[in-house]
Amino acid sequence: MSHSLGSLVAPVAAMVLIAGCSTALWPWSRGKQRDEPRLNHVQALGSHNSYKQAIAPELLRVIAERDADLGQELDYSHIALSEQLDLGLRQLEIDVFHDPDGGRYADPLGMRMLQVSGWNPGPDYDVERYMQEPGCKVLHVQDIDFRSNCMTLKRALEELIDWSELHPGHLPVAITMNANDSAIPLPGSVEPLPFDAAAFDALDAEIRATLPPKMLITPDDVRGKAETLESAVLAGAWPTLSKARGRFLFVLDEGGDKQKAYVDGHPSLRGRVLFVAADPGTPEAAFLIMNDPIGSGDEIARLVALGYVVRTRADSGTVEAREGDYSRAEAAAASGAHFISTDYYQRDPRMDTGYEVRLPDGATTRWNPVTAADHAKAELAP
């Protein structure tokens, strides 16, 4: 999730085949580890704000009239989570709002604004009344970009379980999460509840109550008996693919006070469900979020070679898709980042650039070009 909301008040399609890149040997020397592929030996495409449906046209027009750049930035959507996984994506983003009592996000202001003005508010919203249920809600921006293919975290997790059971042995899937609690400068908009330690405890509990342990990869699983989570991953402790297949790992894509609230009392994320986007050199560092593969490509490759897992982005804000610019996607693949997030794993027929992101040979997954030189010729089942 990234956007600017400050101004709200006032022909031939071609698929990109991302160029290959040089490989580097993985610097492990521990017994069989060089022979047995692990989670961090894979590179996969993923999606950004994976739950997001399109904003109703009339509401998007109102947004664009106030801020044309924001209107373009929000003008994308996704198919269902399970359909994305069917295409081979192995990283999703599910953003959450804390709603322990239910109903806080059930009556979006954007719809009411359109109705009062006599404009079409778009399709009926929440006919099944899922937004009234207690628990985390899944949406992008309250009141303006609220339509979601999975309105509650529970329903999103249940969809993942159903898909996983139909595809036993699938590659591990990373789920990044923004913990959304920012207000927006729109009079009458709902005020989100803060993500404090209690809210994060509730998030962990909701995930554990829905996903069975056999489907989770947690920081405790990776750390094992190591002193810190970081020391474990730098020693090569990511699970083998044979153990990681069929599982999901969750990552809190937040820094600052929210990351601190999640980590406090849980050094090296002991007892926690989510990994966090911690800085290298800290006990919790294992999964890094580095969204500028052009400016930071060499640094991403260095950190990947050390043992960290990295997520980066191929595009953002619809800019690359509108311009047909693949430079960021190419840099992402070459960096060895394990997960490359895009809004365009399928082309948008409204755009004449034909922008669509793929790895070499049209793939959505491949052996990682930095860490998996020993496995490059082996078949990789998705």
Coordinates of C-alpha atoms in Angstrom, one line a residue:
M1 CA 0.0 0.0 0.0
S2 CA 1.4 3.4 -1.0
H3 CA -0.4 6.5 -2.0
S4 CA -0.8 10.2 -1.4
L5 CA -4.2 11.3 0.0
G6 CA -3.4 14.8 1.1
S7 CA -5.4 16.6 -1.7
L8 CA -8.6 14.7 -1.3
V9 CA -10.3 17.5 0.5
A10 CA -9.6 20.5 -1.6
P11 CA -2.3 -1.3 -29.6
V12 CA -0.1 -4.5 -29.8
A13 CA 0.3 -6.1 -26.4
A14 CA 3.6 -7.7 -25.5
M15 CA 4.6 -9.9 -22.6
V16 CA 7.9 -9.0 -20.9
L17 CA 10.4 -11.8 -20.6
I18 CA 12.7 -10.5 -18.0
A19 CA 16.4 -10.9 -18.9
G20 CA 18.4 -13.5 -17.1
C21 CA 21.2 -12.5 -14.9
S22 CA 24.5 -13.7 -13.6
T23 CA 24.6 -16.2 -10.8
A24 CA 26.6 -16.4 -7.7
L25 CA 27.4 -19.5 -5.6
W26 CA 25.6 -19.7 -2.2
P27 CA 28.2 -19.5 0.5
W28 CA 27.0 -22.4 2.7
S29 CA 29.3 -25.2 3.7
R30 CA 27.1 -27.1 6.1
G31 CA 26.7 -30.7 5.1
K32 CA 23.8 -31.4 2.8
Q33 CA 22.6 -27.9 2.6
R34 CA 24.4 -27.2 -0.7
D35 CA 22.5 -30.2 -2.1
E36 CA 19.0 -29.7 -0.8
P37 CA 17.1 -26.7 -2.1
R38 CA 15.6 -24.3 0.5
L39 CA 13.0 -21.6 0.6
N40 CA 15.5 -18.9 -0.2
H41 CA 16.6 -20.8 -3.4
V42 CA 13.4 -19.7 -5.2
Q43 CA 12.4 -16.5 -7.0
A44 CA 8.7 -15.9 -7.5
L45 CA 6.3 -13.3 -8.8
G46 CA 3.7 -11.9 -6.4
S47 CA 1.1 -9.2 -6.3
H48 CA 0.6 -5.9 -4.5
N49 CA -2.6 -5.1 -2.6
S50 CA -3.7 -8.6 -3.8
Y51 CA -7.3 -8.3 -2.5
K52 CA -8.2 -5.0 -4.2
Q53 CA -11.2 -4.6 -6.4
A54 CA -11.7 -1.7 -8.7
I55 CA -13.1 1.5 -7.4
A56 CA -16.6 2.3 -8.7
P57 CA -16.2 4.5 -11.8
E58 CA -18.1 7.5 -10.4
L59 CA -16.1 7.5 -7.2
L60 CA -12.8 7.2 -9.0
R61 CA -13.8 10.1 -11.1
V62 CA -14.5 12.2 -8.0
I63 CA -11.1 11.2 -6.6
A64 CA -9.3 12.1 -9.9
E65 CA -11.0 15.4 -10.1
R66 CA -9.4 16.3 -6.8
D67 CA -6.1 14.6 -7.4
A68 CA -5.4 13.3 -10.9
D69 CA -2.2 11.5 -9.8
L70 CA -4.0 9.7 -7.0
G71 CA -6.8 8.7 -9.4
Q72 CA -4.3 7.1 -11.7
E73 CA -2.4 5.5 -8.8
L74 CA -5.6 3.8 -7.5
D75 CA -6.9 2.7 -10.9
Y76 CA -6.0 -1.0 -10.8
S77 CA -7.6 -4.2 -9.4
H78 CA -7.0 -7.9 -8.9
I79 CA -8.7 -11.2 -9.5
A80 CA -9.4 -13.5 -6.5
L81 CA -6.5 -14.7 -4.3
S82 CA -6.9 -18.3 -5.4
E83 CA -6.9 -17.3 -9.0
Q84 CA -3.7 -15.5 -8.6
L85 CA -2.2 -18.6 -7.0
D86 CA -3.5 -20.6 -9.9
L87 CA -1.5 -18.4 -12.2
G88 CA 1.7 -19.3 -10.2
L89 CA 2.1 -16.3 -8.0
R90 CA 3.7 -17.2 -4.7
Q91 CA 3.5 -13.9 -2.8
L92 CA 0.4 -12.0 -1.9
E93 CA -0.3 -8.9 0.1
I94 CA -3.3 -8.8 2.5
D95 CA -3.6 -5.5 4.4
V96 CA -5.7 -5.4 7.6
F97 CA -7.6 -2.9 9.7
H98 CA -8.2 -3.7 13.4
D99 CA -12.0 -4.1 14.0
P100 CA -12.5 -6.2 17.2
D101 CA -16.2 -5.4 17.5
G102 CA -17.1 -5.4 13.8
G103 CA -19.0 -2.9 11.7
R104 CA -16.4 -0.1 11.8
Y105 CA -15.9 -0.2 8.0
A106 CA -19.4 -1.4 7.0
D107 CA -20.8 1.9 5.7
P108 CA -18.2 3.5 3.4
L109 CA -18.5 7.3 3.1
G110 CA -17.6 7.2 -0.6
M111 CA -20.8 5.2 -1.3
R112 CA -22.9 7.6 0.7
M113 CA -21.4 10.6 -1.0
L114 CA -22.4 9.2 -4.4
Q115 CA -25.9 8.3 -3.3
V116 CA -26.6 11.7 -1.9
S117 CA -25.4 13.3 -5.2
G118 CA -27.7 10.9 -7.2
W119 CA -24.7 9.2 -8.8
N120 CA -24.2 5.4 -9.2
P121 CA -22.4 4.1 -6.2
G122 CA -21.4 0.9 -7.9
P123 CA -22.3 -2.7 -7.1
D124 CA -24.0 -3.5 -3.9
Y125 CA -21.6 -3.6 -1.0
D126 CA -21.3 -6.4 1.6
V127 CA -24.6 -8.1 0.9
E128 CA -23.5 -11.0 3.2
R129 CA -22.7 -8.5 6.0
Y130 CA -19.2 -9.8 6.5
M131 CA -18.0 -6.3 7.6
Q132 CA -20.3 -6.6 10.6
E133 CA -18.3 -9.5 12.0
P134 CA -15.6 -9.0 14.6
G135 CA -12.1 -9.4 13.4
C136 CA -9.6 -7.9 11.0
K137 CA -10.9 -6.4 7.8
V138 CA -9.1 -6.4 4.5
L139 CA -9.3 -3.3 2.4
H140 CA -6.9 -0.6 1.0
V141 CA -8.2 2.8 2.1
Q142 CA -11.2 3.3 4.3
D143 CA -14.2 5.0 2.7
I144 CA -12.6 5.6 -0.8
D145 CA -10.8 2.3 -1.9
F146 CA -12.8 -0.2 0.2
R147 CA -13.9 -2.9 -2.3
S148 CA -12.1 -6.2 -1.6
N149 CA -12.3 -9.7 -2.9
C150 CA -12.0 -10.9 0.7
M151 CA -13.5 -8.5 3.1
T152 CA -12.3 -10.2 6.3
L153 CA -9.0 -11.7 7.2
K154 CA -10.8 -14.9 8.2
R155 CA -12.3 -15.3 4.7
A156 CA -9.0 -14.6 3.1
L157 CA -7.2 -17.2 5.2
E158 CA -10.0 -19.7 4.5
E159 CA -9.6 -19.2 0.8
L160 CA -5.8 -19.8 1.1
I161 CA -6.5 -23.1 3.0
D162 CA -9.0 -24.3 0.4
W163 CA -6.6 -23.5 -2.4
S164 CA -3.7 -25.2 -0.6
E165 CA -5.6 -28.3 0.1
L166 CA -6.4 -28.5 -3.6
H167 CA -2.7 -28.1 -4.5
P168 CA -0.8 -30.1 -2.0
G169 CA 3.0 -29.6 -2.2
H170 CA 2.8 -26.1 -3.6
L171 CA 5.8 -23.8 -3.2
P172 CA 5.7 -21.8 0.1
V173 CA 3.6 -18.6 -0.2
A174 CA 4.7 -15.4 1.4
I175 CA 1.9 -13.1 2.7
T176 CA 3.0 -9.5 3.4
M177 CA 0.7 -7.4 5.5
N178 CA 0.3 -3.7 6.2
A179 CA -1.4 -2.9 9.5
N180 CA -3.5 0.0 8.4
D181 CA -4.4 2.6 11.0
S182 CA -4.0 6.0 9.3
A183 CA -6.7 8.5 9.1
I184 CA -7.4 10.2 5.7
P185 CA -8.1 13.9 5.2
L186 CA -11.8 13.5 4.2
P187 CA -14.4 15.0 6.6
G188 CA -16.7 12.3 8.0
S189 CA -14.3 9.5 7.2
V190 CA -14.0 6.7 9.8
E191 CA -11.1 6.9 12.2
P192 CA -9.1 3.6 12.2
L193 CA -8.2 1.9 15.4
P194 CA -4.5 1.9 16.2
F195 CA -2.4 -1.1 15.9
D196 CA -0.9 -1.5 19.3
A197 CA 0.4 -4.6 21.1
A198 CA -3.1 -5.8 21.9
A199 CA -4.2 -5.4 18.3
F200 CA -1.2 -7.3 17.1
D201 CA -1.9 -10.1 19.6
A202 CA -5.4 -10.3 18.1
L203 CA -3.9 -10.5 14.6
D204 CA -1.7 -13.3 15.6
A205 CA -4.5 -15.1 17.3
E206 CA -6.8 -14.8 14.3
I207 CA -4.2 -16.3 12.0
R208 CA -3.5 -19.2 14.4
A209 CA -7.2 -19.8 14.9
T210 CA -7.7 -20.2 11.2
L211 CA -4.6 -21.7 9.7
P212 CA -3.4 -25.0 11.2
P213 CA 0.2 -25.1 12.4
K214 CA 1.1 -27.5 9.5
M215 CA 0.4 -24.7 7.1
L216 CA 2.6 -22.1 8.8
I217 CA 6.2 -21.1 8.7
T218 CA 6.9 -19.0 11.8
P219 CA 10.0 -17.2 13.1
D220 CA 10.3 -19.9 15.8
D221 CA 10.4 -22.6 13.1
V222 CA 13.3 -20.8 11.3
R223 CA 15.2 -19.7 14.4
G224 CA 15.2 -23.1 16.0
K225 CA 17.9 -23.2 18.7
A226 CA 19.9 -20.2 17.4
E227 CA 20.3 -17.3 19.7
T228 CA 18.6 -14.9 17.3
L229 CA 16.4 -15.1 14.2
E230 CA 19.0 -13.2 12.2
S231 CA 21.9 -15.5 13.2
A232 CA 19.8 -18.5 12.1
V233 CA 19.1 -17.2 8.6
L234 CA 22.7 -16.1 8.2
A235 CA 23.7 -19.6 9.0
G236 CA 21.3 -21.0 6.4
A237 CA 18.3 -22.0 8.5
W238 CA 15.5 -21.3 6.1
P239 CA 13.5 -24.6 5.7
T240 CA 14.1 -27.0 2.9
L241 CA 11.6 -26.9 0.1
S242 CA 10.5 -30.4 1.1
K243 CA 9.5 -29.0 4.5
A244 CA 8.3 -25.6 3.3
R245 CA 5.9 -26.8 0.6
G246 CA 2.3 -26.5 1.3
R247 CA 2.9 -23.7 3.9
F248 CA 2.5 -19.9 4.2
L249 CA 4.7 -17.4 6.0
F250 CA 3.4 -14.0 7.0
V251 CA 5.4 -10.8 7.1
L252 CA 4.6 -7.5 8.8
D253 CA 5.5 -4.7 6.3
E254 CA 5.7 -2.0 8.9
G255 CA 8.5 -0.1 10.6
G256 CA 8.7 2.4 13.4
D257 CA 6.3 2.3 16.3
K258 CA 4.2 -0.5 14.7
Q259 CA 7.1 -2.8 14.3
K260 CA 8.3 -2.0 17.8
A261 CA 4.8 -2.8 19.2
Y262 CA 4.9 -6.2 17.5
V263 CA 8.4 -7.0 18.6
D264 CA 8.4 -5.8 22.2
G265 CA 8.2 -8.7 24.6
H266 CA 9.1 -11.1 21.7
P267 CA 12.8 -10.9 21.1
S268 CA 13.7 -12.5 17.8
L269 CA 10.0 -12.8 17.4
R270 CA 9.6 -15.6 19.9
G271 CA 6.0 -16.7 19.9
R272 CA 5.0 -14.4 17.1
V273 CA 3.4 -15.5 13.8
L274 CA 4.7 -12.9 11.5
F275 CA 8.2 -12.1 10.4
V276 CA 8.9 -8.3 10.4
A277 CA 10.7 -6.1 7.9
A278 CA 13.5 -5.4 10.3
D279 CA 16.8 -3.9 9.4
P280 CA 19.8 -6.1 8.9
G281 CA 21.9 -6.2 12.0
T282 CA 18.9 -6.5 14.4
P283 CA 17.9 -9.8 16.1
E284 CA 14.6 -9.9 14.1
A285 CA 16.1 -9.4 10.6
A286 CA 15.2 -12.2 8.3
F287 CA 12.7 -11.0 5.7
L288 CA 13.5 -7.6 4.1
I289 CA 11.3 -5.2 2.1
M290 CA 13.4 -3.3 -0.4
N291 CA 11.2 -1.7 -3.0
D292 CA 13.8 0.0 -5.3
P293 CA 15.6 -2.6 -7.3
I294 CA 17.0 0.0 -9.7
G295 CA 18.7 2.0 -7.0
S296 CA 19.4 -0.9 -4.6
G297 CA 19.9 -3.8 -6.9
D298 CA 23.5 -4.5 -5.8
E299 CA 22.6 -4.2 -2.2
I300 CA 19.6 -6.6 -2.6
A301 CA 21.9 -9.1 -4.3
R302 CA 24.5 -8.8 -1.4
L303 CA 21.8 -9.3 1.3
V304 CA 20.3 -12.2 -0.6
A305 CA 23.7 -13.9 -0.8
L306 CA 24.1 -13.5 2.9
G307 CA 20.9 -15.4 3.6
Y308 CA 18.1 -12.8 4.0
V309 CA 14.9 -13.2 2.1
V310 CA 13.9 -10.1 0.1
R311 CA 10.7 -8.8 -1.4
T312 CA 10.9 -6.0 -4.0
R313 CA 8.5 -4.4 -6.5
A314 CA 8.4 -4.4 -10.3
D315 CA 6.0 -1.5 -10.6
S316 CA 3.9 0.9 -8.5
G317 CA 1.2 3.4 -8.9
T318 CA 0.4 2.1 -12.4
V319 CA 3.3 4.2 -13.7
E320 CA 5.3 1.4 -15.4
A321 CA 2.2 -0.1 -16.9
R322 CA 1.1 3.2 -18.5
E323 CA 4.6 3.8 -19.9
G324 CA 5.4 0.2 -20.8
D325 CA 8.6 0.5 -18.7
Y326 CA 10.1 -2.8 -17.8
S327 CA 13.4 -1.4 -16.3
R328 CA 12.3 -1.9 -12.7
A329 CA 11.0 -5.4 -13.3
E330 CA 14.2 -6.4 -15.0
A331 CA 16.3 -5.0 -12.2
A332 CA 14.1 -6.8 -9.7
A333 CA 14.7 -10.1 -11.3
A334 CA 18.4 -9.5 -11.7
S335 CA 18.8 -8.6 -8.1
G336 CA 17.9 -12.1 -6.8
A337 CA 15.0 -10.7 -4.7
H338 CA 13.0 -13.8 -3.8
F339 CA 9.6 -12.2 -4.3
I340 CA 8.8 -9.6 -6.9
S341 CA 5.5 -7.8 -6.5
T342 CA 3.5 -6.5 -9.4
D343 CA 0.0 -5.2 -10.1
Y344 CA 0.3 -6.6 -13.7
Y345 CA 0.8 -10.4 -13.7
Q346 CA -1.9 -10.0 -16.3
R347 CA -2.1 -7.1 -18.8
D348 CA -4.8 -4.5 -18.3
P349 CA -6.8 -4.4 -21.6
R350 CA -7.4 -0.7 -21.1
M351 CA -3.7 0.1 -21.6
D352 CA -2.1 0.0 -25.1
T353 CA 1.4 -0.8 -23.7
G354 CA 0.6 -4.5 -23.1
Y355 CA 2.6 -4.3 -19.9
E356 CA 2.7 -7.7 -18.2
V357 CA 5.4 -9.0 -15.9
R358 CA 7.0 -12.4 -16.1
L359 CA 10.3 -14.0 -15.2
P360 CA 12.4 -15.5 -18.1
D361 CA 10.6 -17.8 -20.4
G362 CA 7.3 -16.5 -19.2
A363 CA 7.6 -18.1 -15.8
T364 CA 6.1 -17.0 -12.5
T365 CA 8.7 -19.0 -10.5
R366 CA 12.3 -20.1 -11.1
W367 CA 15.4 -21.0 -9.2
N368 CA 16.9 -17.9 -7.6
P369 CA 19.7 -16.5 -9.9
V370 CA 21.8 -15.5 -6.9
T371 CA 21.4 -18.4 -4.4
A372 CA 20.5 -21.4 -6.5
A373 CA 23.4 -22.0 -9.0
D374 CA 23.6 -25.6 -7.8
H375 CA 19.9 -26.2 -8.7
A376 CA 19.6 -24.1 -11.9
K377 CA 19.1 -27.1 -14.2
A378 CA 16.7 -29.0 -12.0
E379 CA 12.9 -28.9 -12.5
L380 CA 11.1 -26.6 -10.1
A381 CA 7.5 -27.6 -9.4
P382 CA 5.3 -24.6 -8.5

